[in-house]
mmCIF file of C-alpha atoms in Angstrom:
data_model
loop_
_atom_site.group_PDB
_atom_site.id
_atom_site.type_symbol
_atom_site.label_atom_id
_atom_site.label_comp_id
_atom_site.label_asym_id
_atom_site.label_seq_id
_atom_site.Cartn_x
_atom_site.Cartn_y
_atom_site.Cartn_z
ATOM 1 C CA MET A 1 0.000 0.000 0.000
ATOM 2 C CA ARG A 2 1.368 3.405 -0.973
ATOM 3 C CA PHE A 3 2.037 5.830 1.840
ATOM 4 C CA SER A 4 -0.207 8.426 0.158
ATOM 5 C CA LYS A 5 -3.077 5.951 0.493
ATOM 6 C CA ILE A 6 -2.188 5.466 4.166
ATOM 7 C CA LEU A 7 -2.357 9.236 4.694
ATOM 8 C CA LEU A 8 -5.753 9.309 2.990
ATOM 9 C CA LEU A 9 -6.995 6.533 5.278
ATOM 10 C CA ALA A 10 -5.618 8.466 8.259
ATOM 11 C CA LEU A 11 -7.582 11.525 7.179
ATOM 12 C CA LEU A 12 -10.728 9.426 6.893
ATOM 13 C CA ALA A 13 -10.022 8.023 10.361
ATOM 14 C CA LEU A 14 -9.760 11.561 11.751
ATOM 15 C CA LEU A 15 -13.085 12.456 10.159
ATOM 16 C CA ALA A 16 -14.588 9.284 11.629
ATOM 17 C CA GLY A 17 -13.382 10.401 15.059
ATOM 18 C CA VAL A 18 -15.093 13.771 14.623
ATOM 19 C CA ALA A 19 -18.296 11.988 13.611
ATOM 20 C CA ILE A 20 -18.156 9.723 16.670
ATOM 21 C CA ALA A 21 -17.591 12.712 18.965
ATOM 22 C CA PHE A 22 -20.571 14.625 17.621
ATOM 23 C CA LEU A 23 -22.962 11.699 17.121
ATOM 24 C CA THR A 24 -22.472 10.076 20.520
ATOM 25 C CA PRO A 25 -25.238 11.456 22.749
ATOM 26 C CA SER A 26 -23.868 10.334 26.099
ATOM 27 C CA SER A 27 -20.891 12.023 27.795
ATOM 28 C CA SER A 28 -20.230 8.897 29.863
ATOM 29 C CA LEU A 29 -20.141 6.790 26.706
ATOM 30 C CA LEU A 30 -17.649 9.209 25.141
ATOM 31 C CA GLY A 31 -15.549 8.850 28.270
ATOM 32 C CA LEU A 32 -15.529 5.075 27.814
ATOM 33 C CA PHE A 33 -14.573 5.518 24.157
ATOM 34 C CA ALA A 34 -11.667 7.765 25.190
ATOM 35 C CA GLN A 35 -10.452 5.131 27.643
ATOM 36 C CA ALA A 36 -10.698 2.472 24.925
ATOM 37 C CA VAL A 37 -8.602 4.585 22.559
ATOM 38 C CA ILE A 38 -5.949 5.120 25.254
ATOM 39 C CA TYR A 39 -5.685 1.363 25.731
ATOM 40 C CA ALA A 40 -5.604 0.941 21.963
ATOM 41 C CA ILE A 41 -2.401 3.033 21.914
ATOM 42 C CA PHE A 42 -1.044 0.889 24.762
ATOM 43 C CA ALA A 43 -1.832 -2.277 22.806
ATOM 44 C CA LEU A 44 -0.242 -0.759 19.694
ATOM 45 C CA GLY A 45 3.042 -0.472 21.607
ATOM 46 C CA VAL A 46 2.862 -4.111 22.703
ATOM 47 C CA GLY A 47 1.956 -5.160 19.163
ATOM 48 C CA VAL A 48 4.953 -3.358 17.639
ATOM 49 C CA LEU A 49 7.307 -5.365 19.847
ATOM 50 C CA LEU A 50 5.616 -8.668 18.996
ATOM 51 C CA ARG A 51 5.400 -7.868 15.288
ATOM 52 C CA GLN A 52 8.971 -6.660 14.747
ATOM 53 C CA ASN A 53 10.932 -8.611 17.359
ATOM 54 C CA GLY A 54 8.732 -11.657 17.772
ATOM 55 C CA LEU A 55 8.927 -11.144 21.551
ATOM 56 C CA THR A 56 6.060 -11.209 24.038
ATOM 57 C CA SER A 57 6.257 -8.745 26.926
ATOM 58 C CA PHE A 58 4.388 -9.368 30.179
ATOM 59 C CA GLY A 59 5.762 -6.182 31.722
ATOM 60 C CA HIS A 60 4.903 -3.354 29.343
ATOM 61 C CA ALA A 61 2.721 -1.796 32.031
ATOM 62 C CA LEU A 62 6.076 -0.596 33.386
ATOM 63 C CA PHE A 63 6.212 2.117 30.714
ATOM 64 C CA PHE A 64 2.484 2.837 30.952
ATOM 65 C CA GLY A 65 2.735 3.548 34.679
ATOM 66 C CA VAL A 66 6.166 5.169 34.670
ATOM 67 C CA ALA A 67 4.952 7.783 32.168
ATOM 68 C CA GLY A 68 2.240 8.898 34.591
ATOM 69 C CA TYR A 69 4.505 8.802 37.644
ATOM 70 C CA ALA A 70 7.311 10.672 35.880
ATOM 71 C CA MET A 71 4.886 13.371 34.787
ATOM 72 C CA GLY A 72 3.463 13.608 38.287
ATOM 73 C CA VAL A 73 6.903 13.989 39.874
ATOM 74 C CA VAL A 74 8.100 16.555 37.314
ATOM 75 C CA LEU A 75 4.991 18.692 37.759
ATOM 76 C CA ALA A 76 5.012 18.356 41.552
ATOM 77 C CA LEU A 77 8.643 19.499 41.782
ATOM 78 C CA ASP A 78 8.047 22.179 39.120
ATOM 79 C CA TRP A 79 11.175 21.235 37.196
ATOM 80 C CA MET A 80 9.810 22.399 33.850
ATOM 81 C CA SER A 81 6.611 23.310 32.056
ATOM 82 C CA ALA A 82 4.134 20.561 31.220
ATOM 83 C CA GLU A 83 4.555 21.259 27.493
ATOM 84 C CA LEU A 84 8.296 20.563 27.769
ATOM 85 C CA ALA A 85 7.874 17.720 30.235
ATOM 86 C CA ILE A 86 5.767 15.645 27.828
ATOM 87 C CA PRO A 87 8.521 15.098 25.199
ATOM 88 C CA VAL A 88 11.192 14.868 27.915
ATOM 89 C CA VAL A 89 9.301 12.078 29.698
ATOM 90 C CA LEU A 90 8.756 10.192 26.436
ATOM 91 C CA LEU A 91 12.417 10.584 25.479
ATOM 92 C CA GLY A 92 13.440 9.394 28.944
ATOM 93 C CA ILE A 93 11.251 6.311 28.582
ATOM 94 C CA GLY A 94 12.796 5.646 25.173
ATOM 95 C CA VAL A 95 16.356 5.898 26.524
ATOM 96 C CA LEU A 96 15.508 3.717 29.545
ATOM 97 C CA ALA A 97 13.884 1.080 27.335
ATOM 98 C CA PHE A 98 16.795 1.132 24.871
ATOM 99 C CA LEU A 99 19.339 0.539 27.645
ATOM 100 C CA MET A 100 17.175 -2.244 29.065
ATOM 101 C CA GLY A 101 16.703 -3.657 25.588
ATOM 102 C CA LEU A 102 20.438 -3.937 24.974
ATOM 103 C CA VAL A 103 20.437 -6.573 27.708
ATOM 104 C CA ILE A 104 17.044 -8.277 27.704
ATOM 105 C CA VAL A 105 16.434 -8.688 23.956
ATOM 106 C CA ARG A 106 19.308 -11.188 23.971
ATOM 107 C CA VAL A 107 17.101 -13.494 26.042
ATOM 108 C CA PRO A 108 14.993 -15.729 23.773
ATOM 109 C CA GLY A 109 11.344 -16.758 23.851
ATOM 110 C CA ILE A 110 9.415 -17.248 27.059
ATOM 111 C CA ALA A 111 12.449 -16.303 29.153
ATOM 112 C CA PHE A 112 12.165 -12.774 27.738
ATOM 113 C CA GLY A 113 8.522 -12.625 28.797
ATOM 114 C CA MET A 114 9.352 -13.813 32.326
ATOM 115 C CA LEU A 115 12.180 -11.286 32.580
ATOM 116 C CA THR A 116 9.901 -8.393 31.595
ATOM 117 C CA LEU A 117 7.332 -9.674 34.084
ATOM 118 C CA ALA A 118 9.934 -9.660 36.873
ATOM 119 C CA ILE A 119 11.135 -6.144 36.024
ATOM 120 C CA GLY A 120 7.580 -4.835 35.863
ATOM 121 C CA GLN A 121 6.665 -6.353 39.226
ATOM 122 C CA MET A 122 9.796 -4.882 40.793
ATOM 123 C CA ALA A 123 8.607 -1.446 39.643
ATOM 124 C CA TYR A 124 5.125 -2.187 40.996
ATOM 125 C CA LEU A 125 6.485 -3.088 44.450
ATOM 126 C CA LEU A 126 8.766 -0.049 44.430
ATOM 127 C CA ALA A 127 5.820 2.242 43.661
ATOM 128 C CA THR A 128 3.684 0.723 46.431
ATOM 129 C CA ARG A 129 6.421 1.172 49.052
ATOM 130 C CA SER A 130 7.836 4.581 48.053
ATOM 131 C CA ARG A 131 5.206 6.542 49.932
ATOM 132 C CA GLY A 132 7.270 9.729 50.082
ATOM 133 C CA LEU A 133 7.772 9.949 46.316
ATOM 134 C CA THR A 134 4.871 8.107 44.693
ATOM 135 C CA GLY A 135 2.254 8.134 47.441
ATOM 136 C CA GLY A 136 2.662 4.403 47.955
ATOM 137 C CA ALA A 137 -0.384 2.183 47.520
ATOM 138 C CA ASP A 138 -2.629 5.263 47.589
ATOM 139 C CA GLY A 139 -1.131 6.580 44.348
ATOM 140 C CA MET A 140 -0.423 10.199 43.518
ATOM 141 C CA SER A 141 -2.225 13.089 41.872
ATOM 142 C CA VAL A 142 -0.838 14.452 38.615
ATOM 143 C CA ASN A 143 -1.277 18.209 38.922
ATOM 144 C CA TRP A 144 -1.591 19.246 35.295
ATOM 145 C CA PRO A 145 -1.530 23.047 34.837
ATOM 146 C CA ALA A 146 -4.731 25.018 34.329
ATOM 147 C CA THR A 147 -3.586 25.857 30.786
ATOM 148 C CA LEU A 148 -1.906 23.378 28.442
ATOM 149 C CA PHE A 149 -0.658 24.347 24.962
ATOM 150 C CA GLY A 150 -2.710 27.516 25.241
ATOM 151 C CA PHE A 151 -5.988 25.726 26.058
ATOM 152 C CA LYS A 152 -7.736 25.657 29.400
ATOM 153 C CA GLN A 153 -7.701 22.279 31.108
ATOM 154 C CA SER A 154 -11.454 22.537 31.715
ATOM 155 C CA VAL A 155 -11.967 22.698 27.951
ATOM 156 C CA LEU A 156 -9.528 19.866 27.162
ATOM 157 C CA LEU A 157 -11.192 17.556 29.690
ATOM 158 C CA LYS A 158 -14.673 17.899 28.187
ATOM 159 C CA PRO A 159 -15.698 14.401 27.029
ATOM 160 C CA ASP A 160 -15.997 15.293 23.329
ATOM 161 C CA THR A 161 -12.761 17.323 23.310
ATOM 162 C CA LEU A 162 -10.820 14.671 25.224
ATOM 163 C CA PHE A 163 -12.045 11.957 22.881
ATOM 164 C CA LEU A 164 -10.957 13.972 19.848
ATOM 165 C CA ILE A 165 -7.524 14.535 21.429
ATOM 166 C CA VAL A 166 -6.844 10.866 22.195
ATOM 167 C CA TRP A 167 -8.307 9.761 18.841
ATOM 168 C CA THR A 168 -6.080 12.211 16.953
ATOM 169 C CA VAL A 169 -3.033 11.108 18.943
ATOM 170 C CA MET A 170 -3.841 7.472 18.153
ATOM 171 C CA VAL A 171 -4.102 8.168 14.421
ATOM 172 C CA VAL A 172 -0.883 10.226 14.364
ATOM 173 C CA VAL A 173 1.075 7.636 16.379
ATOM 174 C CA THR A 174 -0.207 4.823 14.144
ATOM 175 C CA VAL A 175 0.851 6.658 10.978
ATOM 176 C CA LEU A 176 4.294 7.362 12.468
ATOM 177 C CA VAL A 177 4.720 3.701 13.425
ATOM 178 C CA ILE A 178 3.690 2.566 9.936
ATOM 179 C CA TRP A 179 6.121 5.052 8.385
ATOM 180 C CA ILE A 180 8.993 3.857 10.603
ATOM 181 C CA LEU A 181 8.291 0.204 9.857
ATOM 182 C CA ARG A 182 8.201 0.883 6.115
ATOM 183 C CA THR A 183 11.759 2.256 6.178
ATOM 184 C CA ARG A 184 14.968 0.238 5.907
ATOM 185 C CA PHE A 185 14.920 -0.068 9.692
ATOM 186 C CA GLY A 186 11.637 -1.986 9.515
ATOM 187 C CA ALA A 187 13.006 -4.336 6.856
ATOM 188 C CA ILE A 188 16.142 -4.999 8.920
ATOM 189 C CA THR A 189 14.208 -5.797 12.087
ATOM 190 C CA GLU A 190 11.901 -8.140 10.174
ATOM 191 C CA ALA A 191 14.929 -9.950 8.743
ATOM 192 C CA ILE A 192 16.366 -10.301 12.256
ATOM 193 C CA ARG A 193 13.026 -11.542 13.579
ATOM 194 C CA ASP A 194 12.714 -14.177 10.868
ATOM 195 C CA ASN A 195 16.279 -15.497 11.086
ATOM 196 C CA GLU A 196 18.692 -13.763 13.440
ATOM 197 C CA GLU A 197 21.568 -16.114 12.654
ATOM 198 C CA ARG A 198 21.299 -15.462 8.924
ATOM 199 C CA ALA A 199 21.077 -11.703 9.548
ATOM 200 C CA ARG A 200 24.337 -11.869 11.494
ATOM 201 C CA PHE A 201 25.909 -13.914 8.707
ATOM 202 C CA ILE A 202 25.242 -11.159 6.145
ATOM 203 C CA GLY A 203 26.717 -8.520 8.451
ATOM 204 C CA ILE A 204 23.701 -7.069 10.285
ATOM 205 C CA THR A 205 24.203 -6.109 13.929
ATOM 206 C CA THR A 206 21.149 -7.592 15.590
ATOM 207 C CA THR A 207 21.124 -6.363 19.194
ATOM 208 C CA VAL A 208 20.875 -2.604 18.556
ATOM 209 C CA PRO A 209 17.930 -2.787 16.086
ATOM 210 C CA ARG A 210 16.038 -5.102 18.445
ATOM 211 C CA ALA A 211 16.697 -2.736 21.346
ATOM 212 C CA LEU A 212 15.472 0.179 19.232
ATOM 213 C CA VAL A 213 12.219 -1.688 18.518
ATOM 214 C CA TYR A 214 11.836 -2.249 22.250
ATOM 215 C CA ALA A 215 12.396 1.485 22.830
ATOM 216 C CA LEU A 216 9.865 2.399 20.124
ATOM 217 C CA SER A 217 7.226 0.120 21.632
ATOM 218 C CA ALA A 218 7.935 1.569 25.091
ATOM 219 C CA MET A 219 7.522 5.151 23.857
ATOM 220 C CA VAL A 220 4.206 4.310 22.187
ATOM 221 C CA THR A 221 3.037 2.754 25.457
ATOM 222 C CA GLY A 222 4.335 5.844 27.281
ATOM 223 C CA VAL A 223 2.078 8.037 25.134
ATOM 224 C CA ALA A 224 -0.883 5.995 26.387
ATOM 225 C CA GLY A 225 0.335 6.413 29.969
ATOM 226 C CA LEU A 226 0.541 10.198 29.638
ATOM 227 C CA LEU A 227 -2.953 10.388 28.152
ATOM 228 C CA SER A 228 -4.303 8.182 30.925
ATOM 229 C CA SER A 229 -2.747 10.371 33.625
ATOM 230 C CA PHE A 230 -4.204 13.475 31.974
ATOM 231 C CA ASN A 231 -7.627 11.877 31.703
ATOM 232 C CA ALA A 232 -7.696 10.719 35.340
ATOM 233 C CA GLY A 233 -5.415 13.354 36.886
ATOM 234 C CA PHE A 234 -4.110 10.470 38.966
ATOM 235 C CA VAL A 235 -1.743 7.505 38.762
ATOM 236 C CA SER A 236 -1.570 4.469 41.036
ATOM 237 C CA PRO A 237 0.650 1.374 41.358
ATOM 238 C CA GLU A 238 -2.119 -0.652 39.716
ATOM 239 C CA SER A 239 -1.094 0.898 36.383
ATOM 240 C CA LEU A 240 2.240 -0.941 36.778
ATOM 241 C CA HIS A 241 0.732 -4.323 37.617
ATOM 242 C CA TRP A 242 1.321 -7.326 35.373
ATOM 243 C CA SER A 243 -2.441 -7.756 34.874
ATOM 244 C CA VAL A 244 -2.520 -4.462 32.926
ATOM 245 C CA SER A 245 0.165 -5.857 30.614
ATOM 246 C CA GLY A 246 -1.914 -9.028 30.305
ATOM 247 C CA ILE A 247 -5.002 -7.088 29.224
ATOM 248 C CA ALA A 248 -2.985 -5.273 26.551
ATOM 249 C CA LEU A 249 -1.554 -8.586 25.348
ATOM 250 C CA VAL A 250 -5.055 -10.066 25.083
ATOM 251 C CA MET A 251 -6.053 -7.074 22.940
ATOM 252 C CA VAL A 252 -3.082 -7.751 20.663
ATOM 253 C CA VAL A 253 -3.955 -11.440 20.308
ATOM 254 C CA VAL A 254 -7.625 -10.740 19.578
ATOM 255 C CA GLY A 255 -6.899 -7.983 17.078
ATOM 256 C CA GLY A 256 -3.856 -9.613 15.501
ATOM 257 C CA PHE A 257 -0.228 -8.534 15.743
ATOM 258 C CA LYS A 258 0.760 -9.080 12.116
ATOM 259 C CA SER A 259 -1.167 -5.950 11.136
ATOM 260 C CA VAL A 260 -0.131 -2.654 12.743
ATOM 261 C CA ILE A 261 -3.766 -1.715 13.379
ATOM 262 C CA GLY A 262 -4.628 -5.176 14.723
ATOM 263 C CA PRO A 263 -4.004 -4.248 18.394
ATOM 264 C CA ILE A 264 -6.240 -1.195 17.970
ATOM 265 C CA VAL A 265 -9.047 -3.409 16.668
ATOM 266 C CA GLY A 266 -8.483 -5.779 19.603
ATOM 267 C CA ALA A 267 -8.726 -2.921 22.126
ATOM 268 C CA ILE A 268 -11.996 -1.718 20.632
ATOM 269 C CA VAL A 269 -13.466 -5.242 20.722
ATOM 270 C CA TYR A 270 -12.326 -5.736 24.325
ATOM 271 C CA PHE A 271 -13.981 -2.538 25.515
ATOM 272 C CA LEU A 272 -17.142 -3.302 23.579
ATOM 273 C CA PHE A 273 -17.404 -6.528 25.555
ATOM 274 C CA LYS A 274 -16.348 -4.969 28.843
ATOM 275 C CA ASP A 275 -18.408 -1.789 28.894
ATOM 276 C CA LEU A 276 -21.334 -2.379 26.541
ATOM 277 C CA LEU A 277 -21.988 -6.101 26.767
ATOM 278 C CA GLY A 278 -21.069 -6.013 30.450
ATOM 279 C CA ASP A 279 -24.195 -3.981 31.134
ATOM 280 C CA TYR A 280 -26.395 -6.777 29.784
ATOM 281 C CA ALA A 281 -24.438 -9.928 30.538
ATOM 282 C CA THR A 282 -23.207 -10.845 34.003
ATOM 283 C CA TYR A 283 -20.646 -13.238 32.600
ATOM 284 C CA TRP A 284 -19.113 -10.982 29.978
ATOM 285 C CA MET A 285 -15.608 -12.288 30.739
ATOM 286 C CA ALA A 286 -16.749 -15.823 29.931
ATOM 287 C CA ILE A 287 -18.230 -14.629 26.640
ATOM 288 C CA PHE A 288 -15.078 -12.697 25.809
ATOM 289 C CA GLY A 289 -12.966 -15.723 26.756
ATOM 290 C CA ALA A 290 -14.945 -17.880 24.346
ATOM 291 C CA THR A 291 -14.427 -15.236 21.666
ATOM 292 C CA LEU A 292 -10.687 -15.237 22.380
ATOM 293 C CA ILE A 293 -10.533 -19.029 22.021
ATOM 294 C CA ALA A 294 -12.472 -18.858 18.748
ATOM 295 C CA VAL A 295 -10.104 -16.216 17.372
ATOM 296 C CA ILE A 296 -7.010 -18.246 18.322
ATOM 297 C CA VAL A 297 -8.407 -21.452 16.793
ATOM 298 C CA PHE A 298 -9.997 -20.128 13.606
ATOM 299 C CA SER A 299 -7.960 -16.981 12.926
ATOM 300 C CA PRO A 300 -4.500 -17.099 14.564
ATOM 301 C CA ASP A 301 -3.636 -13.735 13.015
ATOM 302 C CA GLY A 302 -6.593 -12.115 14.788
ATOM 303 C CA ILE A 303 -9.653 -10.178 13.711
ATOM 304 C CA ALA A 304 -7.581 -7.823 11.549
ATOM 305 C CA GLY A 305 -6.134 -10.798 9.674
ATOM 306 C CA ALA A 306 -9.598 -12.265 9.133
ATOM 307 C CA LEU A 307 -10.907 -8.949 7.817
ATOM 308 C CA GLU A 308 -7.908 -8.597 5.535
ATOM 309 C CA ARG A 309 -8.535 -12.035 4.044
ATOM 310 C CA LEU A 310 -12.220 -11.241 3.676
ATOM 311 C CA PHE A 311 -11.778 -7.988 1.778
ATOM 312 C CA LYS A 312 -8.520 -8.752 -0.034
ATOM 313 C CA PRO A 313 -9.129 -9.141 -3.776
ATOM 314 C CA ARG A 314 -8.712 -12.744 -4.795
ATOM 315 C CA ALA A 315 -6.710 -13.695 -7.841
ATOM 316 C CA LYS A 316 -8.945 -14.670 -10.710
ATOM 317 C CA HIS A 317 -8.718 -18.285 -11.727
ATOM 318 C CA GLY A 318 -8.509 -19.371 -15.292
ATOM 319 C CA ALA A 319 -6.908 -16.166 -16.513
ATOM 320 C CA ALA A 320 -5.455 -16.323 -19.990
ATOM 321 C CA PRO A 321 -1.707 -17.050 -19.896
ATOM 322 C CA GLY A 322 0.683 -14.425 -21.125
ATOM 323 C CA PRO A 323 2.370 -14.682 -24.519
ATOM 324 C CA ARG A 324 5.214 -17.143 -24.809
ATOM 325 C CA GLY A 325 8.294 -16.705 -26.774
ATOM 326 C CA HIS A 326 8.925 -19.055 -29.715
#
């Protein structure tokens, strides 16, 4: 697909977001939609790691929670303006993840997942016990300024405005991720994922690109963490818990990690079950679990993969052969 077509689809997605914001009658429903979009960005970060490195992280909530805590600490100590703190926090998360990645991406398979789980739980325990800095188990307030980027916070936190903000951020981040993965860097990381030994044989350094993918996925997840802290004005140790990483991973599996937008689809489906079906069915988790099993069995590449196969033009059979030379 040409990148110009991707930009056109992104524009249509932005227009769809505007339509959703204006056609949704309930403010509470818009709030749920905003939360779903934030988790869609989180799942996108997890999906990037799985797609490009072939690695499953059970500890990506580390970057989701750290983004909120870092923002809360920076604003509480008044180190810099919120507008400057946002890119600084994301850059810090990227550097931290890259340095971690230089070590942990060398660990293969399930051991990598267990290592990320252990690191994430260490951060969770640290946050619950550091009462002086993080508020301990009670969490901490993130005191965003009254004016952000020239707009009053009261205006930005209106349900329709907040939804449009997180939707726009999701579209922009998705386009940036697609653009990055369509460069030579994306091709190199796919080659490493498919056969690391062969990539080394042809002269590709494998550790640094894999660590960069880990950093990219962490920064995408950090964006979700910042949006969540702005939406709630609060961050707690629960945002660092392994179960949050598990929910994001379920979204990736349901939506499909082979497509960049698959995790976003999975997040939307998850929240449809959780918040809409949950109002009418007491056992919504059982229904969602059955759906998850069905997706794994009948469409291992997720809902996005199934939709792609459904709408992908099929090659016509019995086409006339091309001319042959004599």
